[in-house]
């Protein structure tokens, strides 16, 4: 699994509270969450650096990040049961995954600005409340269309929760060391949630039905909202909202996903697919025009001319395409082709998640020793090998061999993402760090969504059966993409 995503912007260091006047103070550089210089009061003494309510803010932030992460991996394991219950077919299952991911990706671009304007605590409350209500809608969905609509709302809420949760930590911990420890716990929580999600999803699906995967979010959401009552109000500051850019980004990604998902089922030359492709091109061009004219665009186009920005963005897209496409494929492979129960399929992901966490911790040290470019290139080549290693998988491949073949899938992205994220952050001015990290997050989520669309289109065989030839075509396509980005990294990135 790639490293935990960065927030699009941090909001909690501005000095104007919800109804309070701003107060001058010295300048402080916010390194933990990649924001520009901000105004804040002097650092408190060491003994008071962690206010009593900081722990409450950390628990609330950690629970929110955990629940949106678990939701991704748990739902993947529940997909076969959802398909049997709602009879949505492979296309319906693809939309169950991608409706969430695409909204997450598109709205991540401006969610940080929303949190800036509203204040971290308020934005976080909105996001958690919407996510909880949308989860209830998912659990009660009578059909696949309603479920997909509720997943859209979940993805929109998750896009707000992600940056606001980290901004809440930034607000709660003024001391740099205490803040670093809190952020480390936040990051580890995401890794643990990703590992626990498949097991939890399988356990709930097998024992109580797939709807309980979503119902689990309700008590967690209520607990978070209860904790937030004890968290002080957050600072607010003016932040431009790029409504035109946000709208055209959503339309572009939705049109592209529709074309890829439905192209495999309706035919690539069918009228709806061609119309979606035309809409994608038109809205993509409109997005470029809007961003070029906006005084404070959420995607500064000039930033993309820097190869130390453009290449990491492409690498992030390719790595998430490989990882989340692989997770989607494996969840169906274990249950539809091998006939595993949900619990057994979930347990198959545990060794991989443990390897991901260990590699994430090792990657920064390795990059310091040999340079970032070798680590980024090696990670992509390992991931390429992972896609090729999965080609021989069949219905009766020994389980131990499946686990061995999946080791490169665990290591590749986890090795490359921390290094490419650090390189990207160093390549942009500090005032552009929020935009760069938001764009990286968005493209990574988009890569995962499009890979799910591609694999879903290829995996559906006659009568809805799992297609091994289709799986292999998808694996080769993603391997080729990774190989291209690995070559670009080797040629265009600096070694240091």
Coordinates of C-alpha atoms in Angstrom, one line a residue:
X1 CA 0.0 0.0 0.0
X2 CA 1.3 3.5 -0.8
X3 CA 2.0 5.8 2.1
X4 CA -0.9 7.6 3.7
X5 CA -2.1 10.5 1.5
X6 CA -1.1 14.1 2.3
X7 CA -3.8 16.7 3.2
X8 CA -4.5 19.2 0.4
X9 CA -4.0 22.1 2.8
X10 CA -3.6 22.6 6.5
X11 CA -5.9 25.2 8.1
X12 CA -5.4 25.2 11.8
X13 CA -2.6 27.6 12.2
X14 CA -4.3 30.8 11.2
X15 CA -5.0 33.0 14.2
X16 CA -8.6 34.1 13.7
X17 CA -11.1 32.0 15.6
X18 CA -14.7 31.5 14.5
X19 CA -15.8 34.8 16.1
X20 CA -12.6 36.2 17.4
X21 CA -10.4 39.0 15.9
X22 CA -7.0 38.2 14.5
X23 CA -4.0 38.9 16.6
X24 CA -0.4 39.6 15.4
X25 CA 2.4 37.3 16.3
X26 CA 5.8 35.9 15.1
X27 CA 6.1 33.8 12.0
X28 CA 6.3 30.0 12.2
X29 CA 7.0 27.5 9.4
X30 CA 4.5 24.6 9.4
X31 CA 6.7 21.7 8.2
X32 CA 4.5 18.8 9.3
X33 CA 1.7 19.4 6.8
X34 CA 3.4 21.4 4.1
X35 CA 1.9 24.8 4.3
X36 CA 3.2 28.3 3.8
X37 CA 4.4 30.6 6.5
X38 CA 1.6 31.3 9.0
X39 CA 1.0 33.5 11.9
X40 CA 0.8 31.9 15.3
X41 CA 1.5 32.8 19.0
X42 CA 4.9 32.0 20.6
X43 CA 5.6 28.4 21.3
X44 CA 4.4 27.6 24.8
X45 CA 6.8 26.2 27.4
X46 CA 7.6 22.5 27.2
X47 CA 5.5 21.6 30.1
X48 CA 2.4 23.2 28.5
X49 CA 3.1 22.3 24.9
X50 CA 0.4 19.6 24.9
X51 CA -2.9 21.1 26.2
X52 CA -5.2 18.7 28.0
X53 CA -7.6 18.5 25.1
X54 CA -5.0 17.7 22.5
X55 CA -5.5 14.0 23.1
X56 CA -9.2 14.3 22.4
X57 CA -8.5 16.1 19.1
X58 CA -6.0 13.4 18.2
X59 CA -8.4 10.5 19.0
X60 CA -11.2 12.3 17.0
X61 CA -8.8 12.8 14.0
X62 CA -7.5 9.3 14.2
X63 CA -11.0 7.7 14.3
X64 CA -12.1 9.7 11.2
X65 CA -9.0 8.8 9.2
X66 CA -9.3 5.2 10.3
X67 CA -13.0 4.8 9.3
X68 CA -12.6 6.3 5.8
X69 CA -9.6 4.0 5.2
X70 CA -11.3 0.9 6.5
X71 CA -14.3 1.7 4.3
X72 CA -12.1 1.3 1.2
X73 CA -10.6 -2.0 1.9
X74 CA -13.6 -3.6 3.7
X75 CA -16.0 -2.8 0.8
X76 CA -13.7 -4.5 -1.6
X77 CA -14.1 -7.8 0.3
X78 CA -17.9 -7.2 0.4
X79 CA -18.3 -6.7 -3.4
X80 CA -19.3 -10.3 -4.3
X81 CA -21.9 -10.4 -1.6
X82 CA -23.2 -7.0 -2.8
X83 CA -23.4 -8.3 -6.3
X84 CA -25.3 -11.3 -5.3
X85 CA -27.7 -9.2 -3.2
X86 CA -28.4 -6.3 -5.5
X87 CA -27.7 -8.0 -8.8
X88 CA -25.7 -5.0 -10.2
X89 CA -23.3 -7.1 -12.3
X90 CA -19.6 -6.2 -12.7
X91 CA -20.4 -2.7 -13.9
X92 CA -22.4 -2.0 -10.8
X93 CA -19.6 -3.3 -8.5
X94 CA -17.1 -1.1 -10.3
X95 CA -19.3 1.9 -9.7
X96 CA -19.7 1.0 -6.0
X97 CA -15.9 1.4 -5.7
X98 CA -15.3 4.2 -8.2
X99 CA -18.2 6.5 -7.1
X100 CA -16.4 6.8 -3.8
X101 CA -12.9 7.1 -5.2
X102 CA -13.7 9.6 -7.9
X103 CA -15.5 12.0 -5.6
X104 CA -12.7 11.6 -3.1
X105 CA -10.2 12.4 -5.9
X106 CA -12.0 15.4 -7.4
X107 CA -13.0 17.2 -4.2
X108 CA -9.6 16.7 -2.6
X109 CA -8.4 19.5 -4.8
X110 CA -10.4 22.1 -3.0
X111 CA -11.3 20.4 0.3
X112 CA -8.4 22.1 2.0
X113 CA -9.7 25.6 1.0
X114 CA -13.1 24.7 2.4
X115 CA -11.5 23.7 5.7
X116 CA -9.6 27.0 5.8
X117 CA -12.7 29.0 5.4
X118 CA -14.9 27.1 7.8
X119 CA -12.2 26.2 10.4
X120 CA -10.8 22.6 10.9
X121 CA -13.2 21.6 13.6
X122 CA -16.3 22.8 11.8
X123 CA -15.3 21.3 8.4
X124 CA -14.3 18.0 10.1
X125 CA -17.7 17.9 11.8
X126 CA -19.5 18.5 8.5
X127 CA -17.4 15.8 6.8
X128 CA -18.0 13.2 9.6
X129 CA -21.7 13.9 9.8
X130 CA -22.1 13.5 6.0
X131 CA -20.0 10.4 6.0
X132 CA -22.1 8.9 8.7
X133 CA -25.4 9.7 7.1
X134 CA -24.2 8.4 3.7
X135 CA -23.1 5.2 5.4
X136 CA -26.6 4.7 6.6
X137 CA -27.9 5.3 3.1
X138 CA -25.4 2.6 1.8
X139 CA -26.7 0.2 4.5
X140 CA -30.3 0.7 3.6
X141 CA -29.9 0.9 -0.2
X142 CA -32.6 -1.2 -1.9
X143 CA -30.7 -1.4 -5.2
X144 CA -27.4 -0.8 -6.8
X145 CA -28.3 2.8 -8.1
X146 CA -29.1 4.0 -4.6
X147 CA -25.9 2.4 -3.2
X148 CA -23.8 4.1 -5.8
X149 CA -25.5 7.5 -5.0
X150 CA -24.7 7.0 -1.3
X151 CA -21.2 6.1 -2.2
X152 CA -20.8 9.4 -4.0
X153 CA -21.8 11.2 -0.8
X154 CA -19.4 9.1 1.2
X155 CA -16.5 10.1 -1.2
X156 CA -17.4 13.8 -1.0
X157 CA -17.4 13.5 2.8
X158 CA -14.1 11.6 2.9
X159 CA -12.5 14.4 0.9
X160 CA -13.3 16.9 3.6
X161 CA -12.4 14.6 6.5
X162 CA -8.9 13.8 5.2
X163 CA -7.3 17.3 5.2
X164 CA -9.5 18.6 8.1
X165 CA -8.4 15.7 10.4
X166 CA -4.7 16.5 10.0
X167 CA -5.4 20.2 10.3
X168 CA -7.1 19.5 13.6
X169 CA -3.9 17.8 14.9
X170 CA -1.9 20.8 13.7
X171 CA -4.1 23.1 15.7
X172 CA -4.0 20.9 18.9
X173 CA -0.2 20.4 19.0
X174 CA 1.8 23.6 18.9
X175 CA 5.0 21.9 20.0
X176 CA 6.8 20.5 17.0
X177 CA 7.9 17.3 18.6
X178 CA 4.6 16.5 20.1
X179 CA 2.9 17.3 16.8
X180 CA 5.3 15.0 14.9
X181 CA 4.5 12.1 17.3
X182 CA 0.8 12.8 16.8
X183 CA 1.1 12.8 13.0
X184 CA 3.0 9.6 13.2
X185 CA 0.2 8.0 15.1
X186 CA -2.3 9.3 12.6
X187 CA -0.3 7.8 9.7
X188 CA 0.2 4.4 11.5
X189 CA -3.5 4.4 12.2
X190 CA -4.2 4.5 8.4
X191 CA -1.8 1.6 7.8
X192 CA -3.5 -0.5 10.6
X193 CA -6.9 0.4 9.2
X194 CA -5.9 -0.7 5.7
X195 CA -4.7 -4.0 7.1
X196 CA -7.8 -4.6 9.3
X197 CA -10.3 -3.5 6.7
X198 CA -10.3 -6.7 4.6
X199 CA -10.5 -9.0 7.7
X200 CA -13.2 -6.9 9.2
X201 CA -15.1 -6.7 6.0
X202 CA -14.9 -10.4 5.5
X203 CA -16.0 -11.1 9.1
X204 CA -19.0 -8.8 9.0
X205 CA -20.1 -9.9 5.5
X206 CA -19.9 -13.6 6.4
X207 CA -21.5 -13.3 9.8
X208 CA -24.1 -10.5 9.5
X209 CA -24.3 -9.5 5.8
X210 CA -22.6 -6.8 3.7
X211 CA -24.8 -4.0 5.0
X212 CA -23.1 -4.2 8.4
X213 CA -19.9 -3.1 6.8
X214 CA -21.6 0.3 6.4
X215 CA -23.6 0.2 9.6
X216 CA -20.3 0.0 11.6
X217 CA -19.6 3.6 10.6
X218 CA -22.6 4.9 12.5
X219 CA -21.4 4.4 16.1
X220 CA -17.9 5.5 15.1
X221 CA -19.3 8.7 13.5
X222 CA -21.4 9.4 16.6
X223 CA -18.3 8.9 18.8
X224 CA -16.3 11.4 16.7
X225 CA -19.0 14.0 16.9
X226 CA -19.2 13.6 20.6
X227 CA -15.4 14.0 21.0
X228 CA -15.5 17.2 18.9
X229 CA -17.7 18.9 21.4
X230 CA -14.7 18.9 23.7
X231 CA -12.3 20.3 21.1
X232 CA -11.8 24.1 21.0
X233 CA -13.1 26.0 18.0
X234 CA -10.7 26.2 15.1
X235 CA -9.1 29.3 13.4
X236 CA -10.5 30.4 10.1
X237 CA -8.9 32.4 7.4
X238 CA -9.9 33.6 3.9
X239 CA -9.3 31.1 1.2
X240 CA -10.4 31.3 -2.4
X241 CA -12.8 28.6 -3.6
X242 CA -12.3 27.6 -7.3
X243 CA -15.9 26.6 -8.1
X244 CA -15.4 26.5 -11.8
X245 CA -12.3 24.4 -11.6
X246 CA -13.9 22.0 -9.1
X247 CA -17.0 21.5 -11.2
X248 CA -15.1 20.8 -14.4
X249 CA -12.7 18.5 -12.6
X250 CA -15.7 16.4 -11.3
X251 CA -17.3 16.2 -14.7
X252 CA -14.0 15.3 -16.4
X253 CA -13.3 12.4 -14.0
X254 CA -16.9 11.2 -14.0
X255 CA -17.0 11.2 -17.8
X256 CA -13.7 9.4 -18.1
X257 CA -14.7 6.7 -15.6
X258 CA -18.1 6.2 -17.3
X259 CA -16.3 5.7 -20.7
X260 CA -13.9 3.1 -19.3
X261 CA -16.4 1.2 -17.1
X262 CA -19.3 1.1 -19.6
X263 CA -17.0 0.7 -22.6
X264 CA -16.3 -2.8 -21.5
X265 CA -20.0 -3.6 -21.2
X266 CA -21.8 -1.5 -23.8
X267 CA -19.1 -1.5 -26.4
X268 CA -16.4 1.1 -27.0
X269 CA -18.2 2.5 -30.0
X270 CA -21.6 2.7 -28.4
X271 CA -23.4 6.1 -28.3
X272 CA -23.2 6.6 -24.5
X273 CA -19.5 5.7 -24.3
X274 CA -18.6 8.0 -27.2
X275 CA -20.7 10.8 -25.6
X276 CA -18.9 10.3 -22.3
X277 CA -15.6 10.5 -24.1
X278 CA -16.6 13.7 -25.8
X279 CA -17.8 15.2 -22.5
X280 CA -14.5 14.2 -20.9
X281 CA -12.5 16.1 -23.6
X282 CA -14.7 19.1 -23.5
X283 CA -14.7 19.4 -19.7
X284 CA -11.0 18.7 -19.5
X285 CA -10.4 21.6 -21.9
X286 CA -12.8 23.8 -19.9
X287 CA -10.8 22.9 -16.7
X288 CA -7.6 24.1 -18.3
X289 CA -9.2 27.4 -19.4
X290 CA -10.8 28.0 -16.0
X291 CA -7.5 27.3 -14.1
X292 CA -5.5 29.5 -16.5
X293 CA -7.9 32.5 -15.8
X294 CA -8.5 32.0 -12.0
X295 CA -6.5 34.4 -9.8
X296 CA -6.0 31.6 -7.2
X297 CA -6.5 28.3 -9.1
X298 CA -6.6 25.1 -7.1
X299 CA -4.2 23.6 -9.8
X300 CA -1.6 26.2 -10.8
X301 CA -0.8 25.1 -14.4
X302 CA 2.6 26.7 -14.4
X303 CA 3.7 24.3 -11.6
X304 CA 3.2 21.3 -14.0
X305 CA 6.0 22.5 -16.3
X306 CA 8.5 21.6 -13.6
X307 CA 9.6 18.0 -14.3
X308 CA 10.2 17.4 -10.6
X309 CA 6.5 18.0 -10.1
X310 CA 5.1 16.4 -13.3
X311 CA 7.0 13.1 -13.0
X312 CA 6.1 12.4 -9.3
X313 CA 2.5 13.1 -10.2
X314 CA 2.7 10.6 -13.0
X315 CA 4.4 8.1 -10.8
X316 CA 1.8 8.5 -8.1
X317 CA -1.0 7.9 -10.6
X318 CA 0.7 4.7 -11.9
X319 CA 1.5 3.3 -8.4
X320 CA -2.0 3.7 -7.2
X321 CA -3.4 2.2 -10.4
X322 CA -1.3 -0.9 -9.7
X323 CA -2.1 -1.1 -6.0
X324 CA -5.8 -0.5 -6.0
X325 CA -6.4 -2.2 -9.3
X326 CA -4.5 -5.2 -7.8
X327 CA -6.6 -5.1 -4.6
X328 CA -9.9 -5.0 -6.6
X329 CA -8.7 -7.9 -8.7
X330 CA -7.5 -10.0 -5.8
X331 CA -10.7 -9.6 -3.8
X332 CA -12.7 -11.0 -6.7
X333 CA -10.1 -13.6 -7.5
X334 CA -10.1 -15.1 -4.0
X335 CA -13.9 -15.3 -3.7
X336 CA -15.2 -15.7 -7.3
X337 CA -12.5 -17.9 -8.8
X338 CA -11.1 -19.7 -5.7
X339 CA -14.4 -19.9 -3.8
X340 CA -13.0 -18.5 -0.5
X341 CA -15.2 -17.1 2.2
X342 CA -15.0 -13.4 2.9
X343 CA -13.0 -14.0 6.1
X344 CA -10.5 -16.2 4.3
X345 CA -10.1 -13.6 1.5
X346 CA -9.6 -10.8 4.1
X347 CA -6.9 -12.8 5.9
X348 CA -5.0 -13.2 2.6
X349 CA -4.3 -9.4 2.7
X350 CA -2.8 -9.3 6.2
X351 CA 0.8 -10.3 5.3
X352 CA 0.7 -7.9 2.5
X353 CA -0.4 -5.0 4.7
X354 CA 2.2 -5.8 7.3
X355 CA 4.9 -5.7 4.6
X356 CA 3.6 -2.4 3.4
X357 CA 3.8 -0.8 6.8
X358 CA 7.4 -2.1 7.4
X359 CA 8.5 -0.8 3.9
X360 CA 6.9 2.6 4.5
X361 CA 9.1 3.0 7.6
X362 CA 12.2 1.8 5.8
X363 CA 11.8 3.9 2.7
X364 CA 12.9 7.4 4.0
X365 CA 16.1 6.0 5.5
X366 CA 17.0 4.2 2.3
X367 CA 16.3 7.4 0.3
X368 CA 18.7 9.3 2.6
X369 CA 21.4 6.7 2.0
X370 CA 21.3 6.2 -1.7
X371 CA 19.1 9.1 -3.0
X372 CA 15.5 9.5 -3.8
X373 CA 15.6 8.7 -7.5
X374 CA 17.0 5.2 -7.1
X375 CA 14.4 4.4 -4.5
X376 CA 11.6 5.7 -6.7
X377 CA 12.8 3.8 -9.8
X378 CA 13.4 0.6 -7.8
X379 CA 9.9 0.8 -6.3
X380 CA 8.3 1.1 -9.7
X381 CA 10.4 -1.8 -11.1
X382 CA 9.4 -3.9 -8.1
X383 CA 5.8 -3.0 -8.8
X384 CA 6.2 -3.9 -12.4
X385 CA 7.5 -7.3 -11.3
X386 CA 4.5 -7.7 -9.1
X387 CA 2.1 -7.3 -12.0
X388 CA 4.0 -9.8 -14.0
X389 CA 4.3 -12.2 -11.1
X390 CA 0.5 -12.3 -10.9
X391 CA 0.1 -13.5 -14.5
X392 CA 0.3 -17.2 -13.6
X393 CA -2.4 -17.1 -11.0
X394 CA -5.2 -19.6 -11.6
X395 CA -8.0 -21.3 -9.7
X396 CA -5.8 -23.9 -8.1
X397 CA -2.5 -22.0 -7.5
X398 CA -1.3 -23.1 -4.1
X399 CA -2.2 -20.5 -1.4
X400 CA 1.4 -20.3 -0.2
X401 CA 2.6 -19.5 -3.7
X402 CA -0.1 -16.8 -4.1
X403 CA 1.2 -15.1 -0.9
X404 CA 4.8 -15.3 -2.2
X405 CA 3.9 -13.8 -5.6
X406 CA 2.1 -10.9 -3.8
X407 CA 5.2 -9.8 -1.9
X408 CA 6.4 -7.4 -4.7
X409 CA 2.9 -5.9 -4.6
X410 CA 3.4 -5.1 -0.9
X411 CA 6.8 -3.5 -1.3
X412 CA 6.9 -1.6 -4.6
X413 CA 4.5 1.3 -3.9
X414 CA 5.4 1.5 -0.2
X415 CA 9.1 2.0 -1.2
X416 CA 8.5 4.6 -3.8
X417 CA 5.7 6.8 -2.4
X418 CA 7.5 8.4 0.6
X419 CA 10.5 9.3 -1.6
X420 CA 8.4 10.8 -4.4
X421 CA 6.3 12.7 -2.0
X422 CA 9.3 14.3 -0.3
X423 CA 10.8 15.1 -3.7
X424 CA 7.6 16.8 -4.8
X425 CA 7.3 18.9 -1.7
X426 CA 10.9 20.1 -2.1
X427 CA 10.3 21.0 -5.7
X428 CA 7.6 23.5 -5.1
X429 CA 7.6 26.8 -3.2
X430 CA 6.2 26.6 0.2
X431 CA 3.1 28.6 -0.7
X432 CA 2.4 25.9 -3.4
X433 CA 2.9 22.9 -1.1
X434 CA -0.8 22.6 -0.3
X435 CA -1.8 22.7 -4.0
X436 CA 0.9 20.2 -4.9
X437 CA 0.0 17.7 -2.2
X438 CA -3.7 18.0 -3.1
X439 CA -3.0 17.3 -6.7
X440 CA -0.8 14.3 -5.8
X441 CA -3.6 12.9 -3.7
X442 CA -6.1 13.5 -6.4
X443 CA -4.1 11.9 -9.1
X444 CA -3.3 8.9 -6.9
X445 CA -7.0 8.3 -6.2
X446 CA -7.8 8.8 -9.9
X447 CA -5.2 6.2 -10.9
X448 CA -6.9 3.7 -8.5
X449 CA -10.3 4.5 -9.8
X450 CA -9.4 4.1 -13.5
X451 CA -7.6 0.8 -12.7
X452 CA -10.7 -0.5 -11.1
X453 CA -12.7 0.6 -14.2
X454 CA -10.2 -1.1 -16.5
X455 CA -9.9 -4.4 -14.5
X456 CA -13.7 -4.6 -14.0
X457 CA -14.2 -4.2 -17.8
X458 CA -11.7 -7.0 -18.5
X459 CA -12.6 -9.4 -15.6
X460 CA -16.2 -10.1 -16.6
X461 CA -16.3 -13.3 -18.6
X462 CA -19.3 -15.2 -20.2
X463 CA -22.2 -15.2 -17.8
X464 CA -20.4 -12.9 -15.4
X465 CA -17.7 -15.4 -14.6
X466 CA -14.2 -14.4 -13.6
X467 CA -12.0 -14.1 -16.7
X468 CA -8.4 -15.1 -16.3
X469 CA -7.5 -13.8 -19.8
X470 CA -9.0 -10.5 -19.0
X471 CA -7.1 -10.4 -15.7
X472 CA -3.8 -11.0 -17.5
X473 CA -4.5 -8.2 -20.1
X474 CA -5.1 -5.8 -17.3
X475 CA -2.0 -6.8 -15.5
X476 CA 0.1 -6.3 -18.6
X477 CA -1.4 -2.9 -19.2
X478 CA -0.6 -1.7 -15.7
X479 CA 2.9 -3.2 -15.9
X480 CA 3.6 -1.3 -19.1
X481 CA 2.4 2.0 -17.5
X482 CA 4.7 1.4 -14.5
X483 CA 7.6 0.7 -16.8
X484 CA 7.1 3.9 -18.7
X485 CA 7.0 6.0 -15.5
X486 CA 10.1 4.2 -14.2
X487 CA 12.0 5.2 -17.3
X488 CA 10.8 8.8 -17.0
X489 CA 11.9 8.8 -13.4
X490 CA 15.3 7.6 -14.3
X491 CA 15.8 10.1 -17.1
X492 CA 14.2 13.2 -15.7
X493 CA 14.5 13.2 -11.9
X494 CA 17.6 14.3 -10.0
X495 CA 19.4 11.6 -8.0
X496 CA 19.4 13.5 -4.7

